[in-house]
C-alpha positions as a LaTeX table, in Angstrom:
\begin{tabular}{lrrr}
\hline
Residue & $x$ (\AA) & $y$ (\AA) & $z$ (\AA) \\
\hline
Unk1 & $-33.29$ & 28.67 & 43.71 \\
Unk2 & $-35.32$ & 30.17 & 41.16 \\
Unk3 & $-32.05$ & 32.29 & 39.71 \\
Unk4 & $-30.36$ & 29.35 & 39.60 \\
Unk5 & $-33.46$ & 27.22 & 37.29 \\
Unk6 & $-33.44$ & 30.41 & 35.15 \\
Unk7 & $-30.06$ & 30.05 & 34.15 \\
Unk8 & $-28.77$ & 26.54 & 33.88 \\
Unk9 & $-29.74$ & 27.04 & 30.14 \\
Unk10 & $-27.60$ & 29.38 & 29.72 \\
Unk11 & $-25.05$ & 27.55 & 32.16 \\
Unk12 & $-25.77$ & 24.19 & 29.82 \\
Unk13 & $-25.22$ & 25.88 & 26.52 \\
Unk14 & $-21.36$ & 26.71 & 27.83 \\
Unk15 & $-20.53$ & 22.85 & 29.25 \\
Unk16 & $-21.68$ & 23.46 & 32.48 \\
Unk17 & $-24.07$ & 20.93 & 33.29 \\
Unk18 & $-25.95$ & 20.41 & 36.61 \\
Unk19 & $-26.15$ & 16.73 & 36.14 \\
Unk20 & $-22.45$ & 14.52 & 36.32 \\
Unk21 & $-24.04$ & 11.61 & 35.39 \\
Unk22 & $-23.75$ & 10.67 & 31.63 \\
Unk23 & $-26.53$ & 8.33 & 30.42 \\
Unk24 & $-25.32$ & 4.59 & 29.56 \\
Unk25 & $-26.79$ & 4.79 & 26.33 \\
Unk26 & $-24.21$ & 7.72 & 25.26 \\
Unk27 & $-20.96$ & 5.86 & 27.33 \\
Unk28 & $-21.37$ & 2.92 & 25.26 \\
Unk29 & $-21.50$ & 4.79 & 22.37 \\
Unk30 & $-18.48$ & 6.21 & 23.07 \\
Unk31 & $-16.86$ & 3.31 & 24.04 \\
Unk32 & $-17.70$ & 1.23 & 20.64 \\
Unk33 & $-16.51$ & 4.47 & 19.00 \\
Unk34 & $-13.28$ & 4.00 & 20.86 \\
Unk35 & $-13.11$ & 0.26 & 20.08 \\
Unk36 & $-14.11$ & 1.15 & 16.30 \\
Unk37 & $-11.15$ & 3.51 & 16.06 \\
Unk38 & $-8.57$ & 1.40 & 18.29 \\
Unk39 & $-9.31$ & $-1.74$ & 15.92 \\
Unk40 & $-9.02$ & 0.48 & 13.19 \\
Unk41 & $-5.63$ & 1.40 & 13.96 \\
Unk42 & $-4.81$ & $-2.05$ & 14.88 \\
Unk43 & $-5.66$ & $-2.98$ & 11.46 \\
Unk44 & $-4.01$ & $-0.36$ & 9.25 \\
Unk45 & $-0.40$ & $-0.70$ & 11.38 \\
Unk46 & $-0.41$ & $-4.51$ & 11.03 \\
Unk47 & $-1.57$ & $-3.82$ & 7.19 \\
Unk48 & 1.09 & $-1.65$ & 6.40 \\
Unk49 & 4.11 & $-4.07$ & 8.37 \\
Unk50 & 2.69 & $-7.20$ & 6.57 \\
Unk51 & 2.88 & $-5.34$ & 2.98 \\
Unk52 & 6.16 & $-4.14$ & 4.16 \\
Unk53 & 7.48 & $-7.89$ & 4.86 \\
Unk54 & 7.28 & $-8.52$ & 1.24 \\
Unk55 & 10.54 & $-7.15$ & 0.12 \\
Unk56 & 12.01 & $-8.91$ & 2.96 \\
Unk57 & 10.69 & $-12.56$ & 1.93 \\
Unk58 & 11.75 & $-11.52$ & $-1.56$ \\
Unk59 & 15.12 & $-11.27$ & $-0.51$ \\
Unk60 & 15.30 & $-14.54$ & 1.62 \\
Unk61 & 13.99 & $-16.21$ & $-1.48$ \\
Unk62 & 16.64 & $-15.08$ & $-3.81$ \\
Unk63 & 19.60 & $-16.97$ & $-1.18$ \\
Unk64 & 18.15 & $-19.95$ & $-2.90$ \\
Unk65 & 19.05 & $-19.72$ & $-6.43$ \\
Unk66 & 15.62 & $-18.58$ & $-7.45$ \\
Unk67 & 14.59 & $-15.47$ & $-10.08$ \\
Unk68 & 11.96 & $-13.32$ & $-10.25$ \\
Unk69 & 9.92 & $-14.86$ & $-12.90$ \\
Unk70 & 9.67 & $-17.86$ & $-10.89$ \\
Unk71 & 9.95 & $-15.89$ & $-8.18$ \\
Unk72 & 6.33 & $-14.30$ & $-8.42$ \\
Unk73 & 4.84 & $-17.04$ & $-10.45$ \\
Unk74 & 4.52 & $-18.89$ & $-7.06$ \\
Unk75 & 3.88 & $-15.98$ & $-5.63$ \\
Unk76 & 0.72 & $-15.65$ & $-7.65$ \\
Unk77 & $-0.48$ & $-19.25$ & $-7.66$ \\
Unk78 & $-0.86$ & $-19.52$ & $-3.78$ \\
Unk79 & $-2.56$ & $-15.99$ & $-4.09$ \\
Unk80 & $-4.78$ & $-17.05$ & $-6.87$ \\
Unk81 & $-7.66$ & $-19.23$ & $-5.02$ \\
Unk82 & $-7.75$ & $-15.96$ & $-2.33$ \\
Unk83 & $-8.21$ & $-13.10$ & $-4.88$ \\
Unk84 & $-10.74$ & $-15.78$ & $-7.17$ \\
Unk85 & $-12.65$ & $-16.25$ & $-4.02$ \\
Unk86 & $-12.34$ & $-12.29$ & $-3.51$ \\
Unk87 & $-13.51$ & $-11.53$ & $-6.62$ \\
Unk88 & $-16.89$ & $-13.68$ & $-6.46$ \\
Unk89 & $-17.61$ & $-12.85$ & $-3.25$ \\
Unk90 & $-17.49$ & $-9.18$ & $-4.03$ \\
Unk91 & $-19.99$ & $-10.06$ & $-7.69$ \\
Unk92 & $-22.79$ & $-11.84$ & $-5.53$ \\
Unk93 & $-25.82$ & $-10.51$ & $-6.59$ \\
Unk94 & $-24.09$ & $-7.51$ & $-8.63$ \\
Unk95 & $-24.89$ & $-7.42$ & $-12.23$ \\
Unk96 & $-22.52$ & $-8.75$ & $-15.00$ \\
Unk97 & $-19.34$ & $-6.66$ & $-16.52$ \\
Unk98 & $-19.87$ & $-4.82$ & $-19.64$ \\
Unk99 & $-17.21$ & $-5.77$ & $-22.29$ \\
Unk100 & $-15.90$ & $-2.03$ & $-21.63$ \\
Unk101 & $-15.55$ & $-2.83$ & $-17.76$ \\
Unk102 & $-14.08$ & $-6.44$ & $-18.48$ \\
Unk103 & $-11.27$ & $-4.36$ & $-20.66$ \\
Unk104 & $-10.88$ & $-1.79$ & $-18.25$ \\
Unk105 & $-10.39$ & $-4.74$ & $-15.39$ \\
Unk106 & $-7.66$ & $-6.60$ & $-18.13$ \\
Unk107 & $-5.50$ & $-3.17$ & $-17.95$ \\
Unk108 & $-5.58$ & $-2.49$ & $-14.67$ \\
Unk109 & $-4.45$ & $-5.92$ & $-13.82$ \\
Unk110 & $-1.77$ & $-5.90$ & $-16.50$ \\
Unk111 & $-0.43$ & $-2.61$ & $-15.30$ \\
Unk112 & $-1.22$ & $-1.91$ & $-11.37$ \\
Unk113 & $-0.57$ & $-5.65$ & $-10.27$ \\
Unk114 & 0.89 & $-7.57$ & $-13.11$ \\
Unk115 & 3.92 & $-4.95$ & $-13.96$ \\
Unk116 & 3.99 & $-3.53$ & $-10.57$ \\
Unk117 & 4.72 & $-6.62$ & $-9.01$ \\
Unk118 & 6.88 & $-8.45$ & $-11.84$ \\
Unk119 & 9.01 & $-5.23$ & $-11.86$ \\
Unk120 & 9.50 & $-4.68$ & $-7.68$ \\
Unk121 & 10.47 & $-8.56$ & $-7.35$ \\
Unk122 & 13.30 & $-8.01$ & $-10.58$ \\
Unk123 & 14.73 & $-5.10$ & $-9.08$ \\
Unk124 & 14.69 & $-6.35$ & $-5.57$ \\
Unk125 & 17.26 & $-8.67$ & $-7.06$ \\
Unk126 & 20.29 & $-5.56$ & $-6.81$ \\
Unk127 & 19.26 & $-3.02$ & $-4.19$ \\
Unk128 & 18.18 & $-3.62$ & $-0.63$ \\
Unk129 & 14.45 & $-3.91$ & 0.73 \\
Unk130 & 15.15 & $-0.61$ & 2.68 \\
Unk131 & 16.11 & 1.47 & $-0.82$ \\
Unk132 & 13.00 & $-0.68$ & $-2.35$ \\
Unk133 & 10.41 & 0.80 & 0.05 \\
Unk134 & 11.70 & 4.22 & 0.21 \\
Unk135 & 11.08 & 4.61 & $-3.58$ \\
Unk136 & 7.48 & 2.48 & $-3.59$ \\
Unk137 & 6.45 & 5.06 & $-0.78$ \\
Unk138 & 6.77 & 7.60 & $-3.36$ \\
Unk139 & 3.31 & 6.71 & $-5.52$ \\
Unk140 & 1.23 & 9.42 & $-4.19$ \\
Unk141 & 3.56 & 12.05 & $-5.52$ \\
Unk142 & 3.37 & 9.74 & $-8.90$ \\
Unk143 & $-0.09$ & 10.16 & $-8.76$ \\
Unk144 & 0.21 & 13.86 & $-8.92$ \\
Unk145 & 2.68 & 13.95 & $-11.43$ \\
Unk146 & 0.42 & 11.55 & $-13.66$ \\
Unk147 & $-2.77$ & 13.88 & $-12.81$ \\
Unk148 & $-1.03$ & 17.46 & $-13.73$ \\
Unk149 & 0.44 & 15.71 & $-17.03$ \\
Unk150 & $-2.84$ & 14.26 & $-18.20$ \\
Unk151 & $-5.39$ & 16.30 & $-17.06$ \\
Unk152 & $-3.65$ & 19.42 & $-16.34$ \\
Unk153 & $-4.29$ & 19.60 & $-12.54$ \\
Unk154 & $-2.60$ & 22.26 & $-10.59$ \\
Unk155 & 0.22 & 21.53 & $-7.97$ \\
Unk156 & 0.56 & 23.51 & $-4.79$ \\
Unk157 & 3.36 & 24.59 & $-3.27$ \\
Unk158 & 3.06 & 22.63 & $-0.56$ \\
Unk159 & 3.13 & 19.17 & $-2.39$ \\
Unk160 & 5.73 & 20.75 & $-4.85$ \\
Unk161 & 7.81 & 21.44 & $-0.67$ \\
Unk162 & 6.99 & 17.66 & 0.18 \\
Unk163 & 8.28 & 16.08 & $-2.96$ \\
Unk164 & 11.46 & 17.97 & $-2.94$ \\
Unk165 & 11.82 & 16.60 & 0.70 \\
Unk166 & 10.69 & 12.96 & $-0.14$ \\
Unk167 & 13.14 & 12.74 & $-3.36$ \\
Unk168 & 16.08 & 14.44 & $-1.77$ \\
Unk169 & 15.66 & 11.49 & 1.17 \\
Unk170 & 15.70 & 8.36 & $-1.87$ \\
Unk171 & 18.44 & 9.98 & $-3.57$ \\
Unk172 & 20.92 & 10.22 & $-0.35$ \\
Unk173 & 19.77 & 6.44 & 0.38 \\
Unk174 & 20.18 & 5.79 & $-3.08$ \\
Unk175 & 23.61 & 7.24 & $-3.42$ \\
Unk176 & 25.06 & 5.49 & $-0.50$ \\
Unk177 & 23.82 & 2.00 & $-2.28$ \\
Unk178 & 25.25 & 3.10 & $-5.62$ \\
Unk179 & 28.53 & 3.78 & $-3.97$ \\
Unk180 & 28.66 & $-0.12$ & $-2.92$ \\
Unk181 & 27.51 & $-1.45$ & $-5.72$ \\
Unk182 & 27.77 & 0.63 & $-8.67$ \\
Unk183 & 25.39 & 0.39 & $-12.12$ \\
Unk184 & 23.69 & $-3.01$ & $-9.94$ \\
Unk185 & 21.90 & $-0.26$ & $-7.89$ \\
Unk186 & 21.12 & 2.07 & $-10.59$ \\
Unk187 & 19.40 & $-0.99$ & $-12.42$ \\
Unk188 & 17.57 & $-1.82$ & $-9.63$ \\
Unk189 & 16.46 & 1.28 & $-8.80$ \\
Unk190 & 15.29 & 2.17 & $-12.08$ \\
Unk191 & 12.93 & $-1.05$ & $-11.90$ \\
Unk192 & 11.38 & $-0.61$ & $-8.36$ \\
Unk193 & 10.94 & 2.98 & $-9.27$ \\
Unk194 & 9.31 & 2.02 & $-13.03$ \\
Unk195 & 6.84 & $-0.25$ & $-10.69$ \\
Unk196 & 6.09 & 2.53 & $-8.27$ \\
Unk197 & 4.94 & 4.15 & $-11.82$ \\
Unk198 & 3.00 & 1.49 & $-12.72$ \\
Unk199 & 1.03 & 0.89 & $-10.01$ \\
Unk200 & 0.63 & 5.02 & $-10.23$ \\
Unk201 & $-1.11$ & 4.60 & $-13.34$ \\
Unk202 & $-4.19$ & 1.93 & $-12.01$ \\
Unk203 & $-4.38$ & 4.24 & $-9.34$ \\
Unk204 & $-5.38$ & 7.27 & $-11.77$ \\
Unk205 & $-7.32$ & 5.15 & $-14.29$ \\
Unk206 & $-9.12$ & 3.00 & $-11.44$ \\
Unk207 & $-10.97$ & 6.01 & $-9.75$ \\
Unk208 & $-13.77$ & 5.81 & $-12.12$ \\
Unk209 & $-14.20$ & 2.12 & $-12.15$ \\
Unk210 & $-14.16$ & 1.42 & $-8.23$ \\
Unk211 & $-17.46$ & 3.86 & $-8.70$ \\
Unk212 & $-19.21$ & 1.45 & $-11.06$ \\
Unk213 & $-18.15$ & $-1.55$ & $-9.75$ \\
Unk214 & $-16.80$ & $-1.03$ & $-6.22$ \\
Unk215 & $-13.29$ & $-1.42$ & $-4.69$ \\
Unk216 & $-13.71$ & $-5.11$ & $-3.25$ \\
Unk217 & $-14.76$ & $-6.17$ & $-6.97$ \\
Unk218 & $-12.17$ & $-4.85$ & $-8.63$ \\
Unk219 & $-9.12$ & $-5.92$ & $-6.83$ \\
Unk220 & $-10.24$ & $-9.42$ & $-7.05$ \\
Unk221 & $-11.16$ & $-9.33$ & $-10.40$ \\
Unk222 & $-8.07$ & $-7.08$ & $-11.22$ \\
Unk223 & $-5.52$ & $-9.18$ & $-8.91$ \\
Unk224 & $-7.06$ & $-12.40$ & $-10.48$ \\
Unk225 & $-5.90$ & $-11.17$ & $-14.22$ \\
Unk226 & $-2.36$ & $-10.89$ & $-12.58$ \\
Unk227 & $-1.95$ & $-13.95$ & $-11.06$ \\
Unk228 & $-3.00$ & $-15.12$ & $-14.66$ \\
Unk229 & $-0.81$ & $-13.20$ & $-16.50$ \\
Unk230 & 2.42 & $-14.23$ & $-13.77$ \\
Unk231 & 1.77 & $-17.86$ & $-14.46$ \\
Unk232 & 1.86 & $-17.67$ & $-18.75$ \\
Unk233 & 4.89 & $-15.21$ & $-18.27$ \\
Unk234 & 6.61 & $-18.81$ & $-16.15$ \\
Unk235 & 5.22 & $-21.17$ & $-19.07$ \\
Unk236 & 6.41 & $-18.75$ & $-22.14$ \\
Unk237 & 9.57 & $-18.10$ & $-20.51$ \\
Unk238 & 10.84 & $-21.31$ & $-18.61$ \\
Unk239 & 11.06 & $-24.28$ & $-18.94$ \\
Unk240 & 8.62 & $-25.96$ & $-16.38$ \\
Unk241 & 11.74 & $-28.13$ & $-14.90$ \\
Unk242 & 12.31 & $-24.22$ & $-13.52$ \\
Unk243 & 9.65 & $-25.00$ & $-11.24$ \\
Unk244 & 12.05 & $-27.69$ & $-9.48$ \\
Unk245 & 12.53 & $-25.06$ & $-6.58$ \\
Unk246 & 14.28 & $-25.40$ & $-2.80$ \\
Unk247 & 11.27 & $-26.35$ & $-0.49$ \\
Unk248 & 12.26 & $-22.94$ & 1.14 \\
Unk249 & 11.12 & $-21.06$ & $-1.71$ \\
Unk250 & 8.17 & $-23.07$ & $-1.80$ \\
Unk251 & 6.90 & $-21.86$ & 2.08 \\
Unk252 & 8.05 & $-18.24$ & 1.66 \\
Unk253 & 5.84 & $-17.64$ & $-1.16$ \\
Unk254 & 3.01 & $-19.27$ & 0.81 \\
Unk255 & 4.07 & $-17.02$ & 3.54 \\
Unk256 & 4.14 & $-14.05$ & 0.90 \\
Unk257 & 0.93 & $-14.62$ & $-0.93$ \\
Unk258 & $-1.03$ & $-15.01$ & 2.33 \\
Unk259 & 0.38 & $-13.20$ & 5.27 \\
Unk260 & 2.07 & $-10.13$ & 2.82 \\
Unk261 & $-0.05$ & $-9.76$ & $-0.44$ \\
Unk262 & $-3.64$ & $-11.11$ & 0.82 \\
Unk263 & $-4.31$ & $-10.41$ & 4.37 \\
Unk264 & $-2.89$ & $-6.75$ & 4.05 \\
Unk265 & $-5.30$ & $-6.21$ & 1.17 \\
Unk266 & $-8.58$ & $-6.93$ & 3.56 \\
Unk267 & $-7.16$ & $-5.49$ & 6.59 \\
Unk268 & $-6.27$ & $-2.17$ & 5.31 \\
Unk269 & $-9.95$ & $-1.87$ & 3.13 \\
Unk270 & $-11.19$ & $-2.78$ & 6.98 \\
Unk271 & $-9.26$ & 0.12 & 8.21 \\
Unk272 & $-10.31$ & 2.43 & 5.51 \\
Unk273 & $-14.21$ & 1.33 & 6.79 \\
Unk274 & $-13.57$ & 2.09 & 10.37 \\
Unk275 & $-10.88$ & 5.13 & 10.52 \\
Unk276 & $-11.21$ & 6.42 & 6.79 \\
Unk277 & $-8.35$ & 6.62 & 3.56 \\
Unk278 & $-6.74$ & 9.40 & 5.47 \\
Unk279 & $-5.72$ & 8.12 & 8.76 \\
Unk280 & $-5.04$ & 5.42 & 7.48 \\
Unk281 & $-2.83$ & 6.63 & 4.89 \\
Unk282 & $-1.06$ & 8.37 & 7.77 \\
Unk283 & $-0.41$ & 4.70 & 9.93 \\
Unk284 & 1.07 & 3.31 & 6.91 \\
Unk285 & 3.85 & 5.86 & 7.22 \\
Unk286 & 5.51 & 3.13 & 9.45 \\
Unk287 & 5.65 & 0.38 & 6.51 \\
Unk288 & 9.35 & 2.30 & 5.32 \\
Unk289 & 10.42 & 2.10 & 9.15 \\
Unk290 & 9.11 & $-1.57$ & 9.40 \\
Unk291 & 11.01 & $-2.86$ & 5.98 \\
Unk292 & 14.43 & $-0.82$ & 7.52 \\
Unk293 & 14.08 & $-2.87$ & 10.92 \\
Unk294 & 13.20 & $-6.11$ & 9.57 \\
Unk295 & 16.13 & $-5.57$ & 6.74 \\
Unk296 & 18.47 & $-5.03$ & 9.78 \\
Unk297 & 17.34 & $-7.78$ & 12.11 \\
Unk298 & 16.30 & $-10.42$ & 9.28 \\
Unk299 & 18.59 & $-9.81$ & 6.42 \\
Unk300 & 21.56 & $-8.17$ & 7.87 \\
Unk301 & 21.02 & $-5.02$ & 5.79 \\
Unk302 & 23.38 & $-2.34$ & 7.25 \\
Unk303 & 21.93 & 0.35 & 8.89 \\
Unk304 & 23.66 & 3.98 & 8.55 \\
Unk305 & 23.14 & 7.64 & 9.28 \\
Unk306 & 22.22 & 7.51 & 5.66 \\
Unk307 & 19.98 & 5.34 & 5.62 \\
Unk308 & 18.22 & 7.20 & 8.47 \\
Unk309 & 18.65 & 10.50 & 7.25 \\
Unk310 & 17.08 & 9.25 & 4.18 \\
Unk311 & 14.05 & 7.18 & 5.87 \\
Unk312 & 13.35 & 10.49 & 7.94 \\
Unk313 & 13.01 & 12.73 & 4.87 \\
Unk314 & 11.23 & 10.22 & 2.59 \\
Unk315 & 8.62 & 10.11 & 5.70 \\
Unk316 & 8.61 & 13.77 & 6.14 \\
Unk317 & 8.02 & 14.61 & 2.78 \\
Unk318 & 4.82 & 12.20 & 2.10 \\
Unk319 & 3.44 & 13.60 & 5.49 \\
Unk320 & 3.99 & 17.47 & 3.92 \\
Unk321 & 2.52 & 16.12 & 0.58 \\
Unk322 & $-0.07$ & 14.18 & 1.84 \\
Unk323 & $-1.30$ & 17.37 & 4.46 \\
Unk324 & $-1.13$ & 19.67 & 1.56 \\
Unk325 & $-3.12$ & 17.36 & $-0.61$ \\
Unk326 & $-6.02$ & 17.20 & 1.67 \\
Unk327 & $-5.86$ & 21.34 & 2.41 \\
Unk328 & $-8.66$ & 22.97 & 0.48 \\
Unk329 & $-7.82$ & 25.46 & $-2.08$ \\
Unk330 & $-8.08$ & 29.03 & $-0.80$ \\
\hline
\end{tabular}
């Protein structure tokens, strides 16, 4: 008896414990850890399918006659109230913008959500959702490309392996849509992939400001100067009889604003909070997936060995760059 009180330290320090009986404080611990991490998840996949149902409500819209400047400004003015709302709720008791932040929020807008968006809904107009995601899904590898041009940083073999693998998949999903519908495709392409860019570019320039004036802030704020800038692009560039839309049009851009541009915003910044950037970078790997099987079901989109072989690399490739990106330098 004695032997055995000497050495259940020893026996402790390896696992082996002499008590089975795990206090409740540390099992509910564990369980809220398990909820915090389960809702997490939740959150991120039903982020990254309801940013993914964008391109598909896009699409439904155009069936009714409708472009893309009119288009996205209804788009914008049922998201407007939400990101305003955002945007105070975030400033509460925060001090006020210097004239440099308030100039730095104006770009940002203009380029990550104003261009971005204006340029994915025109060149959703001549290639399918499924093309349009696989080429959006691209931006981290745009982000790298932007960093090593303007600041010079290094890029490691690895990422260099994983865009080679991502690219090769858009370009045999973008060949097949070329085929059936010649210089249509390339345009559209070229427009999606000039928005992926854009959007690149706030996410390089926005690092520093999400430090001074926090992430929550400045997508309101940011998002806010879109919506803006959609509506005076409608008034400068149609006639406001334009407006005179199919009722249709009307509820899908409801539909878009809420359930595709604002609720993925907060749910995937509540993911981020409860499972970090990084896992839940990796869940959103099903948005391409999720845009393929809605484009299928929903549009009619046809669905090929392509157009898998494509998806599968694209998917592959982001997971290789996105691994390698997060490997520390040796």
């Amino acid at each position: 008896m004695r032997a055995a009180t000497a050495w259940r330290p020893v026996f402790e320090c390896v696992g082996v414990s002499f008590n089975q009986k795990v206090p409740a404080a540390q099992s509910q611990q564990a369980q809220a850890a398990r909820k915090k991490v389960a809702t997490g998840l939740a959150l991120a996949l039903f982020g990254a399918i309801a940013f993914s149902g964008k391109a598909i409500i896009v699409k439904l819209a155009y069936r009714h006659g409708v472009d893309a400047v009119t288009l996205i400004m209804y788009r914008m003015l049922f998201a407007l109230p939400i990101f305003a709302v955002m945007a105070w709720w975030a400033s509460r008791g925060k001090p006020p913008l210097s004239r440099r932040d308030w100039l730095g929020v104006v770009g940002l807008g203009v380029t990550g959500y104003y261009l971005a968006s204006y340029l994915d809904f025109a060149g959703l107009a001549y290639i399918s959702a499924s093309l349009e995601r696989l080429i959006l899904y691209l931006n981290p590898t745009l982000v790298m490309l932007l960093g090593w041009a303007l600041y010079g940083r290094a890029i490691r073999w690895g990422q260099a392996l994983g865009m080679a693998i991502s690219y090769s998949g858009v370009v045999l999903v973008f060949g097949l849509e070329a085929r059936l519908q010649g210089a249509d495709a390339a345009w559209g392409a070229l427009l999606v992939f000039l928005s992926a860019v854009s959007y690149a570019i706030y996410m390089v320039y926005s690092g520093e400001m999400v430090q001074r004036i926090g992430s929550l802030r400045l997508v309101g704020l940011a998002t806010t100067v879109a919506c803006l800038c959609c509506l005076l692009q409608f008034v400068l560039l149609r006639p406001l009889s334009a407006a005179m839309v199919a009722p249709e049009v009307i509820w899908l851009s409801v539909l878009n604003a809420t359930l595709c541009t604002a609720a993925p915003v907060l749910m995937v910044m509540m993911a981020i909070e409860r499972i970090g950037a990084g896992m839940a970078a990796q869940t959103g790997m099903v948005g391409p997936l999720s845009t393929i099987l809605m484009g299928v079901w929903i549009l009619g989109e046809p669905f090929t060995l392509w157009v898998a072989a494509g998806t599968a690399l694209v998917t592959a490739g982001i997971f290789v760059f996105t691994r390698m990106s997060r490997h520390p330098v040796r």
